[in-house]
Coordinates of N, CA and C and ligand atoms in Angstrom, one line a residue:
M1 N 7.9 8.4 14.1 CA 6.8 7.4 14.2 C 6.9 6.4 13.0
E2 N 6.9 5.1 13.3 CA 7.0 4.1 12.2 C 5.7 3.4 12.0
I3 N 5.1 3.5 10.8 CA 3.8 2.9 10.6 C 3.9 2.0 9.4
V4 N 3.3 0.8 9.5 CA 3.0 -0.1 8.4 C 1.6 0.0 8.1
I5 N 1.2 0.5 6.9 CA -0.2 0.5 6.5 C -0.5 -0.7 5.8
F6 N -1.6 -1.4 6.2 CA -1.9 -2.7 5.7 C -3.3 -2.9 5.3
G7 N -3.6 -3.8 4.3 CA -4.9 -4.0 3.9 C -4.9 -4.5 2.4
A8 N -6.1 -5.0 2.0 CA -6.2 -5.5 0.6 C -6.0 -4.4 -0.4
P9 N -5.6 -4.8 -1.6 CA -5.6 -3.7 -2.7 C -6.9 -3.0 -2.7
G10 N -6.8 -1.7 -2.8 CA -8.1 -0.9 -3.0 C -8.8 -0.5 -1.8
V11 N -8.2 -0.7 -0.6 CA -8.9 -0.3 0.6 C -8.6 1.2 0.9
G12 N -7.6 1.8 0.1 CA -7.3 3.2 0.3 C -6.0 3.4 1.1
K13 N -5.2 2.4 1.1 CA -3.9 2.6 1.7 C -3.1 3.7 1.2
G14 N -2.9 3.8 -0.1 CA -2.1 4.8 -0.8 C -2.6 6.2 -0.4
T15 N -4.0 6.4 -0.5 CA -4.6 7.7 -0.3 C -4.3 8.1 1.2
Q16 N -4.6 7.2 2.1 CA -4.4 7.5 3.5 C -2.9 7.7 3.8
A17 N -2.1 6.9 3.2 CA -0.6 7.1 3.5 C -0.1 8.4 3.1
K18 N -0.6 8.9 2.0 CA -0.2 10.3 1.5 C -0.6 11.3 2.5
I19 N -1.9 11.3 3.0 CA -2.4 12.2 3.9 C -1.5 12.2 5.2
L20 N -1.3 11.0 5.7 CA -0.6 10.8 7.0 C 0.9 11.3 6.8
S21 N 1.5 11.0 5.7 CA 2.8 11.4 5.4 C 3.0 13.0 5.6
E22 N 2.0 13.7 5.1 CA 2.0 15.2 5.2 C 1.7 15.6 6.6
K23 N 0.6 15.0 7.2 CA 0.2 15.5 8.5 C 1.3 15.2 9.6
L24 N 2.0 14.0 9.5 CA 2.9 13.6 10.5 C 4.3 14.0 10.1
D25 N 4.5 14.5 8.9 CA 5.8 14.8 8.4 C 6.8 13.7 8.4
I26 N 6.3 12.5 7.9 CA 7.2 11.4 7.7 C 7.1 10.9 6.3
P27 N 8.2 10.3 5.8 CA 8.2 9.9 4.4 C 7.3 8.7 4.1
H28 N 6.6 8.7 2.9 CA 5.7 7.6 2.5 C 6.5 6.7 1.6
I29 N 6.7 5.5 1.9 CA 7.4 4.5 1.0 C 6.3 3.6 0.5
S30 N 6.0 3.6 -0.8 CA 5.1 2.7 -1.4 C 5.8 1.8 -2.3
T31 N 5.8 0.5 -2.0 CA 6.6 -0.5 -2.8 C 5.9 -0.5 -4.2
G32 N 4.6 -0.4 -4.3 CA 3.9 -0.4 -5.6 C 4.4 0.8 -6.4
D33 N 4.5 2.0 -5.8 CA 5.0 3.2 -6.6 C 6.4 3.0 -7.0
I34 N 7.2 2.5 -6.1 CA 8.7 2.3 -6.5 C 8.8 1.3 -7.7
L35 N 8.0 0.2 -7.6 CA 8.1 -0.7 -8.7 C 7.5 -0.2 -10.0
R36 N 6.4 0.6 -9.9 CA 5.8 1.2 -11.1 C 6.7 2.2 -11.8
E37 N 7.4 3.0 -10.9 CA 8.4 3.9 -11.5 C 9.5 3.2 -12.2
A38 N 10.0 2.0 -11.6 CA 11.0 1.2 -12.2 C 10.6 0.7 -13.5
V39 N 9.3 0.3 -13.6 CA 8.8 -0.2 -14.9 C 8.7 0.9 -15.9
S40 N 8.3 2.1 -15.5 CA 8.1 3.1 -16.6 C 9.5 3.6 -17.0
S41 N 10.5 3.6 -16.1 CA 11.8 4.1 -16.5 C 12.7 2.9 -17.2
K42 N 12.1 1.7 -17.2 CA 12.7 0.6 -17.9 C 14.1 0.3 -17.3
S43 N 14.2 0.4 -16.0 CA 15.4 0.1 -15.3 C 15.5 -1.4 -15.2
E44 N 16.7 -1.9 -14.7 CA 16.9 -3.3 -14.6 C 15.8 -4.0 -13.7
L45 N 15.5 -3.3 -12.6 CA 14.5 -3.8 -11.7 C 13.1 -3.8 -12.4
G46 N 12.8 -2.7 -13.1 CA 11.6 -2.6 -13.9 C 11.4 -3.7 -14.9
L47 N 12.4 -4.1 -15.6 CA 12.3 -5.1 -16.6 C 12.1 -6.5 -15.9
Q48 N 12.6 -6.6 -14.7 CA 12.4 -7.9 -13.9 C 11.0 -8.1 -13.4
V49 N 10.4 -6.9 -13.1 CA 9.1 -7.1 -12.4 C 7.9 -6.8 -13.3
Q50 N 8.1 -6.2 -14.5 CA 7.0 -5.8 -15.3 C 5.9 -6.9 -15.5
E51 N 6.3 -8.0 -15.9 CA 5.3 -9.1 -16.2 C 4.6 -9.6 -15.0
I52 N 5.4 -9.7 -13.9 CA 4.8 -10.2 -12.7 C 3.7 -9.2 -12.2
M53 N 4.0 -7.9 -12.3 CA 3.0 -6.9 -11.8 C 1.8 -6.9 -12.7
A54 N 2.0 -7.0 -14.0 CA 0.8 -7.0 -14.9 C -0.1 -8.1 -14.6
K55 N 0.4 -9.2 -14.1 CA -0.5 -10.4 -13.8 C -1.1 -10.3 -12.4
G56 N -0.6 -9.3 -11.6 CA -1.0 -9.1 -10.2 C -0.4 -10.1 -9.3
E57 N 0.7 -10.7 -9.7 CA 1.5 -11.7 -8.9 C 2.4 -10.9 -7.9
L58 N 3.1 -11.6 -7.0 CA 4.0 -11.0 -6.1 C 5.4 -11.0 -6.7
V59 N 6.2 -10.0 -6.5 CA 7.6 -9.9 -6.9 C 8.3 -10.8 -5.8
P60 N 9.4 -11.6 -6.3 CA 10.0 -12.5 -5.4 C 10.6 -11.8 -4.1
N61 N 10.6 -12.5 -3.0 CA 10.9 -11.9 -1.7 C 12.4 -11.4 -1.7
D62 N 13.3 -12.1 -2.3 CA 14.7 -11.6 -2.2 C 14.9 -10.3 -3.0
L63 N 14.2 -10.2 -4.1 CA 14.3 -8.9 -4.9 C 13.7 -7.8 -4.1
M64 N 12.5 -8.0 -3.5 CA 11.8 -7.0 -2.7 C 12.6 -6.6 -1.5
G65 N 13.3 -7.6 -1.0 CA 14.1 -7.4 0.2 C 15.2 -6.4 -0.1
K66 N 15.9 -6.5 -1.3 CA 16.9 -5.6 -1.6 C 16.3 -4.2 -1.8
V67 N 15.2 -4.1 -2.4 CA 14.6 -2.8 -2.7 C 14.2 -2.1 -1.3
I68 N 13.6 -2.8 -0.4 CA 13.2 -2.2 0.8 C 14.3 -1.9 1.8
K69 N 15.3 -2.8 1.8 CA 16.5 -2.5 2.6 C 17.1 -1.2 2.2
E70 N 17.3 -1.1 0.9 CA 18.0 0.2 0.4 C 17.2 1.4 0.9
R71 N 15.9 1.4 0.7 CA 15.0 2.5 1.1 C 15.1 2.8 2.6
L72 N 14.9 1.8 3.4 CA 14.8 2.0 4.8 C 16.2 2.5 5.4
Y73 N 17.3 1.9 4.9 CA 18.6 2.3 5.4 C 18.9 3.8 5.0
K74 N 18.4 4.2 3.8 CA 18.5 5.6 3.4 C 17.8 6.6 4.4
L75 N 16.7 6.1 5.0 CA 15.8 6.9 5.8 C 16.2 6.9 7.3
K76 N 17.2 6.2 7.6 CA 17.4 5.8 9.0 C 17.6 7.0 9.9
D77 N 18.0 8.2 9.4 CA 18.2 9.3 10.2 C 17.0 10.2 10.3
Q78 N 15.9 9.8 9.6 CA 14.7 10.7 9.6 C 13.8 10.3 10.8
N79 N 12.6 11.0 10.9 CA 11.8 10.7 12.1 C 10.7 9.7 11.9
G80 N 11.1 8.6 11.1 CA 10.1 7.5 10.9 C 9.7 7.3 9.4
F81 N 8.6 6.6 9.2 CA 8.2 6.3 7.9 C 6.8 5.8 7.9
I82 N 6.1 5.9 6.8 CA 4.9 5.1 6.6 C 5.1 4.2 5.4
L83 N 5.0 2.9 5.7 CA 5.4 1.9 4.8 C 4.1 1.3 4.2
D84 N 4.0 1.3 2.9 CA 2.7 0.9 2.2 C 3.1 -0.2 1.2
G85 N 2.6 -1.4 1.4 CA 2.9 -2.5 0.4 C 3.9 -3.5 0.9
Y86 N 4.4 -3.3 2.1 CA 5.4 -4.2 2.6 C 5.3 -4.3 4.2
P87 N 5.4 -5.4 4.8 CA 5.6 -6.8 4.2 C 4.3 -7.4 3.7
R88 N 4.4 -8.3 2.8 CA 3.3 -8.9 2.1 C 3.3 -10.4 2.1
T89 N 4.3 -11.0 2.7 CA 4.4 -12.4 2.8 C 5.1 -12.6 4.2
I90 N 5.0 -13.9 4.7 CA 5.6 -14.2 6.0 C 7.1 -14.0 5.9
D91 N 7.7 -14.5 4.8 CA 9.1 -14.3 4.6 C 9.5 -12.8 4.7
Q92 N 8.7 -12.0 4.1 CA 9.0 -10.5 4.1 C 8.9 -10.0 5.6
V93 N 8.0 -10.6 6.4 CA 7.9 -10.2 7.8 C 9.2 -10.4 8.5
Y94 N 9.8 -11.6 8.2 CA 11.1 -11.9 8.9 C 12.2 -10.9 8.4
I95 N 12.2 -10.6 7.1 CA 13.2 -9.7 6.6 C 13.0 -8.3 7.2
F96 N 11.7 -7.9 7.3 CA 11.4 -6.6 7.9 C 11.8 -6.5 9.4
N97 N 11.5 -7.6 10.1 CA 11.9 -7.7 11.6 C 13.4 -7.5 11.7
Q98 N 14.1 -8.1 10.8 CA 15.6 -8.0 10.9 C 16.0 -6.6 10.7
I99 N 15.4 -5.9 9.6 CA 15.8 -4.5 9.4 C 15.5 -3.6 10.6
C100 N 14.3 -3.9 11.1 CA 13.9 -3.0 12.3 C 14.8 -3.2 13.5
K101 N 15.3 -4.4 13.6 CA 16.2 -4.7 14.7 C 17.5 -3.9 14.5
E102 N 18.0 -4.0 13.2 CA 19.3 -3.4 12.9 C 19.2 -1.8 13.0
L103 N 18.0 -1.3 12.7 CA 17.9 0.2 12.7 C 17.2 0.7 14.0
N104 N 17.0 -0.2 15.0 CA 16.4 0.2 16.3 C 15.0 0.7 16.2
Y105 N 14.2 0.2 15.3 CA 12.8 0.6 15.3 C 12.1 -0.4 16.2
D106 N 11.7 0.0 17.4 CA 11.1 -0.9 18.3 C 9.7 -0.5 18.7
N107 N 9.1 0.4 17.9 CA 7.8 1.0 18.2 C 6.9 1.0 17.0
V108 N 7.1 0.0 16.1 CA 6.3 0.0 14.9 C 4.9 -0.2 15.1
C109 N 4.0 0.5 14.4 CA 2.6 0.4 14.5 C 2.0 -0.2 13.2
L110 N 1.2 -1.2 13.3 CA 0.5 -1.7 12.1 C -0.9 -1.2 12.0
L111 N -1.2 -0.5 10.9 CA -2.5 0.1 10.7 C -3.2 -0.6 9.7
E112 N -4.3 -1.3 10.0 CA -5.0 -2.1 9.0 C -6.3 -1.4 8.6
I113 N -6.5 -1.3 7.3 CA -7.7 -0.7 6.8 C -8.6 -1.8 6.2
Q114 N -9.8 -1.9 6.7 CA -10.7 -3.0 6.2 C -11.9 -2.5 5.3
V115 N -12.0 -3.2 4.2 CA -13.2 -2.9 3.3 C -13.6 -4.3 2.7
P116 N -14.9 -4.5 2.6 CA -15.4 -5.8 2.1 C -14.9 -6.0 0.6
F117 N -14.6 -7.2 0.2 CA -14.1 -7.5 -1.1 C -15.0 -7.0 -2.2
E118 N -16.4 -7.1 -2.1 CA -17.3 -6.7 -3.2 C -17.1 -5.2 -3.5
V119 N -16.9 -4.5 -2.4 CA -16.7 -3.0 -2.5 C -15.4 -2.7 -3.2
I120 N -14.4 -3.5 -2.9 CA -13.1 -3.3 -3.5 C -13.1 -3.5 -5.0
I121 N -13.8 -4.6 -5.4 CA -13.8 -4.9 -6.9 C -14.5 -3.7 -7.6
E122 N -15.6 -3.2 -7.0 CA -16.2 -2.0 -7.6 C -15.3 -0.9 -7.7
R123 N -14.6 -0.6 -6.6 CA -13.7 0.6 -6.6 C -12.6 0.5 -7.6
L124 N -11.9 -0.7 -7.6 CA -10.7 -0.8 -8.4 C -11.0 -0.8 -9.9
T125 N -12.1 -1.5 -10.3 CA -12.3 -1.6 -11.7 C -12.8 -0.2 -12.2
K126 N -13.3 0.7 -11.4 CA -13.7 2.0 -11.8 C -12.6 3.1 -11.5
R127 N -11.5 2.7 -11.0 CA -10.5 3.6 -10.6 C -9.7 4.0 -11.9
R128 N -9.4 5.3 -12.0 CA -8.6 5.8 -13.1 C -7.6 6.8 -12.5
L129 N -6.5 6.9 -13.3 CA -5.4 7.9 -12.9 C -5.3 8.9 -14.0
C130 N -5.3 10.2 -13.6 CA -5.1 11.3 -14.6 C -3.7 11.4 -14.9
A131 N -3.3 11.3 -16.2 CA -1.9 11.3 -16.6 C -1.4 12.8 -16.5
E132 N -2.3 13.7 -16.4 CA -1.9 15.1 -16.4 C -1.6 15.6 -14.9
C133 N -2.6 15.4 -14.0 CA -2.5 15.9 -12.7 C -2.3 14.9 -11.6
N134 N -2.2 13.6 -12.0 CA -1.9 12.5 -11.1 C -3.0 12.2 -10.1
S135 N -4.2 12.8 -10.3 CA -5.3 12.5 -9.3 C -5.8 11.1 -9.6
I136 N -6.3 10.5 -8.5 CA -7.0 9.2 -8.6 C -8.5 9.5 -8.6
V137 N -9.2 9.1 -9.7 CA -10.6 9.5 -9.8 C -11.4 8.2 -10.1
N138 N -12.7 8.3 -9.7 CA -13.6 7.2 -9.9 C -14.5 7.6 -11.1
V139 N -14.5 6.7 -12.2 CA -15.2 7.1 -13.4 C -16.8 7.2 -13.2
D140 N -17.3 6.6 -12.1 CA -18.7 6.8 -11.8 C -19.1 8.2 -11.4
D141 N -18.1 8.9 -10.8 CA -18.4 10.2 -10.3 C -18.4 11.3 -11.4
S142 N -17.9 11.0 -12.5 CA -17.8 12.1 -13.5 C -18.8 11.7 -14.7
K143 N -19.5 12.8 -15.1 CA -20.5 12.6 -16.2 C -19.8 12.2 -17.4
D144 N -18.7 12.9 -17.7 CA -17.9 12.7 -18.9 C -16.8 11.8 -18.5
R145 N -16.8 10.5 -18.9 CA -15.8 9.6 -18.4 C -14.5 9.7 -19.0
T146 N -14.3 10.6 -19.9 CA -12.9 10.7 -20.6 C -12.2 12.0 -20.1
T147 N -12.9 12.9 -19.4 CA -12.3 14.1 -18.9 C -12.0 14.1 -17.4
C148 N -10.8 14.5 -17.0 CA -10.5 14.5 -15.6 C -11.3 15.5 -14.9
P149 N -12.1 15.1 -13.8 CA -12.9 16.0 -13.1 C -12.1 17.0 -12.2
K150 N -10.8 16.7 -12.0 CA -10.0 17.6 -11.1 C -9.4 18.7 -11.9
C151 N -8.7 18.3 -13.1 CA -8.0 19.4 -13.8 C -8.6 19.7 -15.2
G152 N -9.7 18.9 -15.6 CA -10.4 19.3 -16.8 C -9.7 18.8 -18.1
T153 N -8.6 18.1 -18.0 CA -7.9 17.7 -19.2 C -8.7 16.6 -19.9
K154 N -8.9 16.6 -21.2 CA -9.6 15.6 -22.0 C -8.7 14.4 -22.3
N155 N -9.3 13.2 -22.3 CA -8.7 12.0 -22.6 C -7.4 11.7 -21.8
S156 N -7.4 12.2 -20.5 CA -6.2 12.0 -19.7 C -6.3 10.8 -18.7
L157 N -7.5 10.2 -18.7 CA -7.7 9.2 -17.6 C -7.3 7.8 -18.1
I158 N -6.3 7.2 -17.4 CA -5.9 5.9 -17.7 C -6.1 4.9 -16.6
Q159 N -6.3 3.7 -17.0 CA -6.5 2.6 -16.0 C -5.2 1.9 -15.8
R160 N -4.9 1.6 -14.5 CA -3.7 0.9 -14.2 C -3.8 -0.5 -14.9
D161 N -2.7 -1.0 -15.4 CA -2.7 -2.3 -16.1 C -3.3 -3.4 -15.2
D162 N -3.1 -3.3 -13.9 CA -3.5 -4.3 -13.0 C -4.9 -4.1 -12.3
D163 N -5.6 -3.1 -12.9 CA -7.0 -2.8 -12.4 C -8.1 -3.4 -13.2
S164 N -7.7 -4.3 -14.2 CA -8.8 -5.0 -14.9 C -9.4 -6.0 -14.0
F165 N -10.7 -6.5 -14.3 CA -11.4 -7.3 -13.4 C -10.6 -8.6 -13.1
D166 N -10.0 -9.3 -14.1 CA -9.3 -10.5 -13.9 C -8.1 -10.3 -13.0
V167 N -7.4 -9.3 -13.2 CA -6.1 -9.1 -12.4 C -6.5 -8.6 -11.0
V168 N -7.6 -7.8 -10.9 CA -8.0 -7.4 -9.5 C -8.4 -8.7 -8.7
S169 N -9.1 -9.6 -9.4 CA -9.6 -10.8 -8.7 C -8.3 -11.6 -8.2
N170 N -7.3 -11.7 -9.1 CA -6.1 -12.4 -8.7 C -5.4 -11.7 -7.6
R171 N -5.3 -10.4 -7.6 CA -4.6 -9.6 -6.5 C -5.4 -9.9 -5.2
L172 N -6.7 -9.9 -5.2 CA -7.5 -10.2 -4.0 C -7.3 -11.6 -3.5
K173 N -7.2 -12.6 -4.4 CA -6.9 -14.0 -4.0 C -5.6 -14.1 -3.3
I174 N -4.6 -13.4 -3.9 CA -3.2 -13.5 -3.3 C -3.2 -12.8 -1.9
Y175 N -4.0 -11.7 -1.8 CA -4.0 -11.0 -0.5 C -4.6 -11.9 0.5
K176 N -5.7 -12.6 0.1 CA -6.4 -13.5 1.1 C -5.5 -14.6 1.5
E177 N -4.9 -15.3 0.5 CA -4.1 -16.5 0.8 C -2.7 -16.3 1.4
I178 N -2.1 -15.2 0.9 CA -0.6 -15.1 1.2 C -0.4 -13.9 2.2
T179 N -1.1 -12.8 1.9 CA -0.7 -11.6 2.7 C -1.5 -11.5 4.0
S180 N -2.8 -11.8 4.0 CA -3.6 -11.5 5.2 C -3.2 -12.4 6.4
P181 N -2.6 -13.7 6.2 CA -2.1 -14.4 7.3 C -1.1 -13.7 8.2
I182 N -0.5 -12.7 7.6 CA 0.5 -11.9 8.4 C -0.2 -11.3 9.6
L183 N -1.4 -10.9 9.5 CA -2.1 -10.3 10.7 C -2.2 -11.3 11.8
D184 N -2.5 -12.6 11.5 CA -2.5 -13.6 12.6 C -1.1 -13.8 13.2
F185 N -0.2 -13.8 12.3 CA 1.2 -14.0 12.8 C 1.6 -12.9 13.8
Y186 N 1.3 -11.6 13.4 CA 1.6 -10.5 14.3 C 0.8 -10.6 15.6
R187 N -0.5 -11.0 15.5 CA -1.3 -11.1 16.7 C -0.8 -12.1 17.6
E188 N -0.4 -13.3 17.1 CA 0.2 -14.4 17.9 C 1.5 -14.0 18.5
N189 N 2.3 -13.3 17.8 CA 3.7 -13.0 18.3 C 3.7 -11.7 19.1
N190 N 2.6 -10.9 19.0 CA 2.4 -9.8 19.9 C 3.6 -8.8 19.8
C191 N 4.2 -8.6 18.6 CA 5.5 -7.9 18.5 C 5.3 -6.4 18.0
L192 N 4.1 -6.1 17.6 CA 3.9 -4.6 17.3 C 2.5 -4.2 17.7
K193 N 2.3 -2.9 17.7 CA 0.9 -2.4 18.0 C 0.1 -2.5 16.8
M194 N -1.2 -2.8 17.0 CA -2.1 -3.0 15.8 C -3.4 -2.2 16.0
I195 N -3.8 -1.5 14.9 CA -5.0 -0.7 14.8 C -5.8 -1.2 13.7
T196 N -7.1 -1.3 13.8 CA -8.0 -1.7 12.7 C -9.0 -0.5 12.4
I197 N -9.1 -0.1 11.2 CA -9.9 1.0 10.8 C -10.9 0.6 9.7
N198 N -12.2 1.1 9.8 CA -13.2 0.8 8.8 C -12.9 1.7 7.6
G199 N -12.5 1.1 6.5 CA -12.2 1.9 5.3 C -13.4 2.2 4.4
Q200 N -14.6 1.8 4.8 CA -15.7 2.0 4.0 C -16.5 3.2 4.4
Q201 N -15.8 4.3 4.5 CA -16.3 5.6 4.9 C -15.6 6.7 4.1
D202 N -16.2 7.9 4.1 CA -15.6 9.0 3.4 C -14.1 9.1 3.9
L203 N -13.2 9.5 2.9 CA -11.8 9.5 3.2 C -11.4 10.4 4.3
N204 N -12.1 11.5 4.5 CA -11.8 12.3 5.7 C -12.1 11.7 7.0
K205 N -13.2 10.9 7.0 CA -13.6 10.2 8.2 C -12.6 9.1 8.5
V206 N -12.2 8.4 7.5 CA -11.2 7.4 7.7 C -9.9 8.0 8.3
N207 N -9.5 9.1 7.7 CA -8.3 9.8 8.3 C -8.5 10.2 9.7
H208 N -9.7 10.7 10.0 CA -10.0 11.1 11.4 C -9.9 9.9 12.3
D209 N -10.5 8.8 12.0 CA -10.4 7.6 12.8 C -9.0 7.2 13.0
I210 N -8.2 7.2 11.9 CA -6.8 6.8 12.0 C -6.0 7.7 13.0
M211 N -6.2 9.0 12.9 CA -5.5 9.9 13.8 C -5.9 9.7 15.2
N212 N -7.2 9.5 15.5 CA -7.7 9.2 16.9 C -7.0 8.0 17.4
E213 N -6.9 6.9 16.6 CA -6.3 5.7 17.1 C -4.8 5.8 17.3
L214 N -4.2 6.5 16.4 CA -2.7 6.6 16.5 C -2.3 7.4 17.7
V215 N -3.1 8.4 18.1 CA -2.8 9.1 19.3 C -2.8 8.2 20.5
K216 N -3.8 7.2 20.5 CA -3.9 6.3 21.6 C -2.7 5.3 21.7
V217 N -2.2 4.8 20.6 CA -1.2 3.7 20.7 C 0.2 4.2 20.5
C218 N 0.4 5.2 19.7 CA 1.8 5.4 19.3 C 2.4 6.6 20.0
V219 N 2.3 6.6 21.3 CA 2.9 7.7 22.0 C 4.3 7.3 22.7
Ligands
ADP1 P1 -2.2 -3.0 -4.5 O1 -2.0 -3.0 -3.0 O2 -3.2 -2.0 -4.9 O3 -2.3 -4.3 -5.2 P2 0.5 -1.9 -4.9 O4 0.6 -0.6 -5.7 O5 0.8 -2.0 -3.5 O6 -1.0 -2.4 -5.3 O7 1.4 -3.0 -5.7 C1 1.3 -3.3 -7.0 C2 2.0 -4.6 -7.4 O8 3.4 -4.4 -7.0 C3 1.6 -5.9 -6.7 O9 0.5 -6.5 -7.3 C4 2.9 -6.7 -6.8 O10 3.0 -7.2 -8.1 C5 4.0 -5.7 -6.6 N1 4.4 -5.5 -5.2 C6 4.3 -4.4 -4.4 N2 4.7 -4.6 -3.2 C7 5.2 -5.9 -3.1 C8 5.8 -6.7 -2.1 N3 6.0 -6.3 -0.9 N4 6.1 -8.0 -2.5 C9 5.9 -8.5 -3.7 N5 5.3 -7.7 -4.7 C10 5.0 -6.5 -4.4
ZN2 ZN1 -6.3 15.7 -14.0

């Protein structure tokens, strides 16, 4: 099964993609995770994208194209993928279509998760990552805002560089202007199956809705 998970930053794509990857036994490819790993290991790619990401801007299409081609070609003998963070521009849609043609993926499903922008800003600016156990936590949910509620480690909660208010606003603006037109493009060209899910619900309910819809379209 080939799934593109789509939506604004903070709608819960990463969380749902991880759950689906386990349930459906398909690899999760997150371009954001790939790039963040490159930045922290200071690889050539990392050095090229570090500043762009810190500002919440988009990495150039040709560079992203190389990254994604390499990943998808490596996975070509597996039973599909869940792609999170790509395509994000119309040019990337063309590149992705080309890759799908070459690898004979003709049943790709686009799964869109929708959450209102006001809710996203709340979520992202309160989101923290535990450096110890890798959990994503919301600092509103924990009485002690410096201790990880999952593993109990003190002072382990860090904020992603691009989750500050200004950068979140920029990421949402870019999503609205550059990324979301992809949905109209796909609707007009009618070239893949599309599902829309309400992401403003408990994460288990969101997952439940996704599974229900996937069964209907991706058989
Ligand atoms: P989010 O969807 O929450 O903004 P991601 O983790 O998907 O975050 O991506 C983080 C950053 O990585 C983006 O703001 C952008 O700089 C870069 N990035 C990820 N995917 C792409 C892509 N397909 N094209 C260009 N830049 C990308
Ligand atoms: Zn933890």
